[in-house]
CSV table of C-alpha atoms in Angstrom, one decimal:
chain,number,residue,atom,x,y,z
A,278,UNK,CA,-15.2,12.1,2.8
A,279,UNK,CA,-11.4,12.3,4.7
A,280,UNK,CA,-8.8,12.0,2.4
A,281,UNK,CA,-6.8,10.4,4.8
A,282,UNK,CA,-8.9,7.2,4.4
A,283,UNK,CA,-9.4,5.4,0.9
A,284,UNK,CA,-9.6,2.3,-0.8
A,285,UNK,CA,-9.2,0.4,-4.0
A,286,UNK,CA,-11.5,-2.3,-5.5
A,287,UNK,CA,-10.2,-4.1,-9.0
A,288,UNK,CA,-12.3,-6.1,-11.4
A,289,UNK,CA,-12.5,-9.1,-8.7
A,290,UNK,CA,-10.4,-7.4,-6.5
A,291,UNK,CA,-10.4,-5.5,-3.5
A,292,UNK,CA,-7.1,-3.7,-2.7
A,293,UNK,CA,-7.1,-2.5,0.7
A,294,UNK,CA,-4.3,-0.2,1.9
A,295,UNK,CA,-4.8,-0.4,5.9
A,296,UNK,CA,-2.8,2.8,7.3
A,297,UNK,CA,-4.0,3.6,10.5
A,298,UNK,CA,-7.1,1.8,9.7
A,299,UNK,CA,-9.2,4.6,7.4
A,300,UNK,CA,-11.5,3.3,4.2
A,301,UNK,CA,-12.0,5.5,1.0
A,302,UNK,CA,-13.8,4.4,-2.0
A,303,UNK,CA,-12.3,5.4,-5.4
A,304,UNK,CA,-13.4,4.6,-8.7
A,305,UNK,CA,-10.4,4.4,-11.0
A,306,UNK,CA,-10.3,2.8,-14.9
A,307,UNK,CA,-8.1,0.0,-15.1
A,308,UNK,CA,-5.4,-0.2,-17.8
A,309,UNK,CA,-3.0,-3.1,-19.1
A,310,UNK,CA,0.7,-2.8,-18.4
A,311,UNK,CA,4.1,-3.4,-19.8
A,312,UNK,CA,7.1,-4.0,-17.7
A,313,UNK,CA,7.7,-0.7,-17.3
A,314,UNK,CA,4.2,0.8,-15.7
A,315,UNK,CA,5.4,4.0,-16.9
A,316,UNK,CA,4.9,3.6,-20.4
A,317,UNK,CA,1.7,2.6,-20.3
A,318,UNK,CA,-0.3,3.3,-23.6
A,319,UNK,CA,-3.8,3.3,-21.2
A,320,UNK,CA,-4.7,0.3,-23.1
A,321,UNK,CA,-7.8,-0.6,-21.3
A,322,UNK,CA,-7.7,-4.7,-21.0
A,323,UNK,CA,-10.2,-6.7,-23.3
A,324,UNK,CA,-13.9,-6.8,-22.7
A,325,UNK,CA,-14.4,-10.4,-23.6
A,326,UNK,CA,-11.9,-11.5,-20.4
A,327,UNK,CA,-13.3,-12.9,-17.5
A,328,UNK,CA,-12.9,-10.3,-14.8
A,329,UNK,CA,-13.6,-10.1,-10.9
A,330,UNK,CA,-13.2,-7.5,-8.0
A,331,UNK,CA,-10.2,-6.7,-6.3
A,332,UNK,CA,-9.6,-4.1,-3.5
A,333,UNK,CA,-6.7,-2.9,-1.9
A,334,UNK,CA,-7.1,-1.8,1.5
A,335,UNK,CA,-4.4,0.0,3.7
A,336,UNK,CA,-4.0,0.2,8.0
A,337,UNK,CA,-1.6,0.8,10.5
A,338,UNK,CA,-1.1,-1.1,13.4
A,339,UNK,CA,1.9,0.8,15.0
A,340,UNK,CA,2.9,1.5,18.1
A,341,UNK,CA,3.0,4.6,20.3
A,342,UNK,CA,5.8,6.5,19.1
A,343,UNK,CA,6.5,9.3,21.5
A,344,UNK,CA,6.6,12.9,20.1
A,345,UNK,CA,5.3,11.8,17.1
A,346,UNK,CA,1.7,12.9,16.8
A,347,UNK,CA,1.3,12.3,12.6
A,348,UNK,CA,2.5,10.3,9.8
A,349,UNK,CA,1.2,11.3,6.4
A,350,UNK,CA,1.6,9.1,3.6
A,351,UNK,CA,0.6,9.6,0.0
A,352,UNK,CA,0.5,6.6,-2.8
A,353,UNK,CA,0.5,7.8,-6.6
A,354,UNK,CA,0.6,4.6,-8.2
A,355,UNK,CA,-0.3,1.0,-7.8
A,356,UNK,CA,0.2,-1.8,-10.2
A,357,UNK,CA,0.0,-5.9,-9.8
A,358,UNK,CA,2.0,-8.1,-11.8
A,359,UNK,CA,1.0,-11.6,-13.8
A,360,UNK,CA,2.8,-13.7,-16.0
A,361,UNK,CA,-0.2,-13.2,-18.6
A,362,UNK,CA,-0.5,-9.3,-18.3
A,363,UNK,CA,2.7,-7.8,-17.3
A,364,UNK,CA,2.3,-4.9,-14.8
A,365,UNK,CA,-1.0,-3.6,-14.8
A,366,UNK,CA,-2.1,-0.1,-13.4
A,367,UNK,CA,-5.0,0.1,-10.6
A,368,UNK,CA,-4.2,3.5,-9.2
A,369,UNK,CA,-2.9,6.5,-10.8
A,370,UNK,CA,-3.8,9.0,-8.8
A,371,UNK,CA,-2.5,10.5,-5.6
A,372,UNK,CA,-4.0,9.0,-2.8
A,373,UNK,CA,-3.1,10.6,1.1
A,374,UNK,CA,-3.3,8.5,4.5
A,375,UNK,CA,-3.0,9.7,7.9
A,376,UNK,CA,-1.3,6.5,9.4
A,377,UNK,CA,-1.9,7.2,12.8
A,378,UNK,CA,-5.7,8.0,12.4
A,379,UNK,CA,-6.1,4.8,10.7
A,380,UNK,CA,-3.9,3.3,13.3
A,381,UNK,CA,-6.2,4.6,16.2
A,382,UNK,CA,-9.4,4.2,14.3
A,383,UNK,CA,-8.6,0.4,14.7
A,384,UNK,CA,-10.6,0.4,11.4
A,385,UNK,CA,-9.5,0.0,7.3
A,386,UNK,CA,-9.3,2.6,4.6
A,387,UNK,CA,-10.7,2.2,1.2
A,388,UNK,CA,-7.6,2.8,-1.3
A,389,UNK,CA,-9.1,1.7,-4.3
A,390,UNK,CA,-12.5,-0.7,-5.7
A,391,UNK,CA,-11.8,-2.1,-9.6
A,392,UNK,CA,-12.7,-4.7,-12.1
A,393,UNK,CA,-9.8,-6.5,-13.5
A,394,UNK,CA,-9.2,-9.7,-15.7
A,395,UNK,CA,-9.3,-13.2,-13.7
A,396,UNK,CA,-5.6,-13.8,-13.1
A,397,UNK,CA,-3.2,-14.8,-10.6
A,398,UNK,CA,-0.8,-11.9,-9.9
A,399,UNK,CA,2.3,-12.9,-8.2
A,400,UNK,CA,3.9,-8.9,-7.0
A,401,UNK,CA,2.5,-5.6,-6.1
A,402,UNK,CA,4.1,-2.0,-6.7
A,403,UNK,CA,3.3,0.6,-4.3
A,404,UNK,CA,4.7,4.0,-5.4
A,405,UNK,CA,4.8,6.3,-2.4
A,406,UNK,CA,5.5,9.8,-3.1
A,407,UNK,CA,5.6,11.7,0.2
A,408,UNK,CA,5.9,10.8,3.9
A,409,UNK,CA,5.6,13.4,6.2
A,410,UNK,CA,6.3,12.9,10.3
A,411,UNK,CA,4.9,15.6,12.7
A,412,UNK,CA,6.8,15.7,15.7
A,413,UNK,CA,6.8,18.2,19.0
A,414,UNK,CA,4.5,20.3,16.3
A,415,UNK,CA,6.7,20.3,13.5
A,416,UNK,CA,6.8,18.7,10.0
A,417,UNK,CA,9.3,17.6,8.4
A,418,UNK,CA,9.8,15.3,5.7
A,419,UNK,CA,10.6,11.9,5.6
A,420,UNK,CA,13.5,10.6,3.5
A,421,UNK,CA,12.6,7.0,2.1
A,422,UNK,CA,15.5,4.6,0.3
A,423,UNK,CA,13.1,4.3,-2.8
A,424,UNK,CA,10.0,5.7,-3.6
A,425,UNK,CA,8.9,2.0,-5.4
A,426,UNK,CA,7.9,-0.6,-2.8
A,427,UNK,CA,7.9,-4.0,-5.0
A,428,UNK,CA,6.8,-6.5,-3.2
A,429,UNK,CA,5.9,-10.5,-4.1
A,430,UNK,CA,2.2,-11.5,-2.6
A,431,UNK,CA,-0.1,-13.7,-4.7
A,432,UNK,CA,-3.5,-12.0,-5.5
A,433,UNK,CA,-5.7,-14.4,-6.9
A,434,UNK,CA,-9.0,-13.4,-8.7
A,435,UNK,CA,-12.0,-15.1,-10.2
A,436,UNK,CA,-14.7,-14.7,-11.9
A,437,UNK,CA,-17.6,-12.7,-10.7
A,438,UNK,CA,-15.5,-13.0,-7.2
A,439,UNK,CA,-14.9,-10.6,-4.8
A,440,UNK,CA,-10.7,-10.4,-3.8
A,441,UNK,CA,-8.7,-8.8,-1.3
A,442,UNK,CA,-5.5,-7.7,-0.8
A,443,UNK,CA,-4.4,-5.2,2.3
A,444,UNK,CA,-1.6,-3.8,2.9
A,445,UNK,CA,-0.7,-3.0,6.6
A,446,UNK,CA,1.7,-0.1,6.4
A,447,UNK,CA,4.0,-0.9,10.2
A,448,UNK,CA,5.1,2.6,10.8
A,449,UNK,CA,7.0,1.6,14.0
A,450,UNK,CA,8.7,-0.4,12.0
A,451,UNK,CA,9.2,1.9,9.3
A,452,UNK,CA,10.4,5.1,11.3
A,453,UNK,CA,14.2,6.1,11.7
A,454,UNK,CA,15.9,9.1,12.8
A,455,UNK,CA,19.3,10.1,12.6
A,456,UNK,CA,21.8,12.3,15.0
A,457,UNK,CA,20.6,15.4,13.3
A,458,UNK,CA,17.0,15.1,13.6
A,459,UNK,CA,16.1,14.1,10.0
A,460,UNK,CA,13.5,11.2,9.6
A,461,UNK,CA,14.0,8.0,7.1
A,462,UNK,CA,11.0,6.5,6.4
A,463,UNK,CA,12.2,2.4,5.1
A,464,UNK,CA,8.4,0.6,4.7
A,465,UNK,CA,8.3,-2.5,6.5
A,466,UNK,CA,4.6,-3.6,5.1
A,467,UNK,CA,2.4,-6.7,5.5
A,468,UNK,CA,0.2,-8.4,3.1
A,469,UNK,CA,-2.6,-10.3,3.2
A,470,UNK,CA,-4.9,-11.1,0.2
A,471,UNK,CA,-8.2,-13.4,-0.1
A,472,UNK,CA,-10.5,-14.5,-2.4
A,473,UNK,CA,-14.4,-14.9,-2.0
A,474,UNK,CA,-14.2,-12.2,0.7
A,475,UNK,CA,-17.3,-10.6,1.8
A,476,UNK,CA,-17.2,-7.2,1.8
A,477,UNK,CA,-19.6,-4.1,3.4
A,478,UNK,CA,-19.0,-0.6,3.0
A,479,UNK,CA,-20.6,1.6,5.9
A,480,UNK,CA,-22.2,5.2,5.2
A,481,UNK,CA,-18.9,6.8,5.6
A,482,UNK,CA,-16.9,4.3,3.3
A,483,UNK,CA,-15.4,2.5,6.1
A,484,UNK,CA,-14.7,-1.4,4.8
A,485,UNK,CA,-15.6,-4.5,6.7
A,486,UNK,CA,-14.2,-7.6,5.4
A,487,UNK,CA,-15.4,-11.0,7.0
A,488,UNK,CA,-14.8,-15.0,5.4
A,489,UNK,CA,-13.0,-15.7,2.3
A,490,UNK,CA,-9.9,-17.7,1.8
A,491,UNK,CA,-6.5,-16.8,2.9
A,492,UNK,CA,-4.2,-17.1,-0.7
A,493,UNK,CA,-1.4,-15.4,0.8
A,494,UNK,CA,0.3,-14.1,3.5
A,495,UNK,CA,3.7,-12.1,3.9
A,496,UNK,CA,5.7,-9.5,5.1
A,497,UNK,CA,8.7,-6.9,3.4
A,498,UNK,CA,11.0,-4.5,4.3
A,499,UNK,CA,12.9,-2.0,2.8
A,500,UNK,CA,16.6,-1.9,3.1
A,501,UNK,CA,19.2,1.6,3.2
A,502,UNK,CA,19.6,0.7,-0.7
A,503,UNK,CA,16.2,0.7,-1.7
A,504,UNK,CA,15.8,-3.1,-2.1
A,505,UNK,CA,12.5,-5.0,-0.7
A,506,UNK,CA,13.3,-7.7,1.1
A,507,UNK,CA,10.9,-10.4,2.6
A,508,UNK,CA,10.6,-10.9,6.6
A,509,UNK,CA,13.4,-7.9,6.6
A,510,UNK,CA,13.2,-4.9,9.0
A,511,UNK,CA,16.0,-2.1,9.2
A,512,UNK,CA,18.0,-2.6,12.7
A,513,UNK,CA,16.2,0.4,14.9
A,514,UNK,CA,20.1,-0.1,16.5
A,515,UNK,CA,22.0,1.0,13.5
A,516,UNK,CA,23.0,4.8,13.6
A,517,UNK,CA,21.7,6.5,10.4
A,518,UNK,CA,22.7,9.5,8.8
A,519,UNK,CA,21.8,11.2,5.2
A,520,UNK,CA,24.6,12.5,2.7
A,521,UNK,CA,23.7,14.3,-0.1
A,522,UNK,CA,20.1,12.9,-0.1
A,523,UNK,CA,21.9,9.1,0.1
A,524,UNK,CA,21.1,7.2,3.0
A,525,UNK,CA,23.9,5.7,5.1
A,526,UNK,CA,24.1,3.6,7.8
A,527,UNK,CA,27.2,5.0,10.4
């Protein structure tokens, strides 16, 4: 299976990371959080709690961007957020995309498949650890603001239901480069969740996702200081540049 294409499914459910389009199935064990994901004792949540499916899915619908013939990203962490729970973990392990594949593809990748407690979470944390940008053959290494996406998005889940939330990485949105060649990378994401989703999985782990009910629907950017902000994209007019690892706008 690529490892440029995976997916997420949680106890009613299904987080979808769409980057470039890819699905990977992962199994992952899901654990209660604090308000700090962090320190997490790896509680595992309660049997006796009504619990449904959730899957994260992510995609890229980008642009043509030139030169640039790859953007790799990799996600460590995911958590979602309720009132009831606190943060609670649904990845914790490294996960790589290849957001132009997915973005060519025209299809979704599988980021992670999960039971979780019936709930309504109100945020989701994306930690990204690495971007890299490939450009006239070379690779270099995207700076990003912060490497915590925190985002608000309602994910609802049911019991026995199947829920989905995708997250539709922009990468022409996201991409910046400064006088000197170096490449900021501030996400500009969309999300979209539903509940009582149908949901197929092909012999390659590619996801198809067809009815269900839209819960929510919203989009978030990152700005130069590492804040998420919603309906906000950095201006592609403002000159960049990077002191001492610190971002700048000119």
């Amino acid at each position: 299976m690529d490892n440029n294409t995976k997916a997420l499914i949680i106890g009613g459910i299904v987080a979808v990371l769409l980057v470039g389009g890819l699905w990977v199935l992962s199994n992952t064990e899901l654990f209660s959080g604090t308000e700090n994901p962090s320190q997490n004792n790896g509680t595992i949540l309660q049997n006796n709690k009504e619990k449904g499916t959730l899957v994260l899915s992510i995609t890229d619908a980008a642009v043509d961007m030139g030169t640039i013939s790859a953007v790799s990203m990799t996600i460590d962490k995911v958590y979602v957020h309720s009132k009831a729970q606190g943060w609670v973990t649904v990845l914790k392990a490294p996960q790589s995309f290849s957001l132009l594949t997915l973005k060519s593809s025209g299809r979704a990748a599988l980021l992670a498949k999960i039971d979780i407690a019936a709930d309504t979470y109100d945020q989701a944390w994306l930690h990204i650890s690495n971007v890299t940008i490939t450009e006239a053959g070379k690779v270099k290494e995207a700076l990003l603001p912060s490497n915590d996406f925190k985002m608000e998005g309602s994910i609802k889940v049911e019991n026995n239901t199947n829920s989905i939330a995708k997250f539709d990485i922009l990468a022409d949105q996201s991409i910046h480069k400064t006088s000197k060649g170096e490449f900021v990378f501030a996400p500009v994401i969309k999300f979209e969740s539903r509940i009582n989703a149908t949901i197929s999985f092909d012999s390659n782990n590619f996801v198809t996702i067809s009815d269900g009910n839209l819960v929510s629907s919203t989009t978030a950017g990152m700005n130069v200081d590492g804040q998420v902000k919603t309906n906000f994209q950095l201006d592609p007019k403002k000159e960049l540049e990077i002191k001492n690892g610190v971002i700048e706008i000119k």
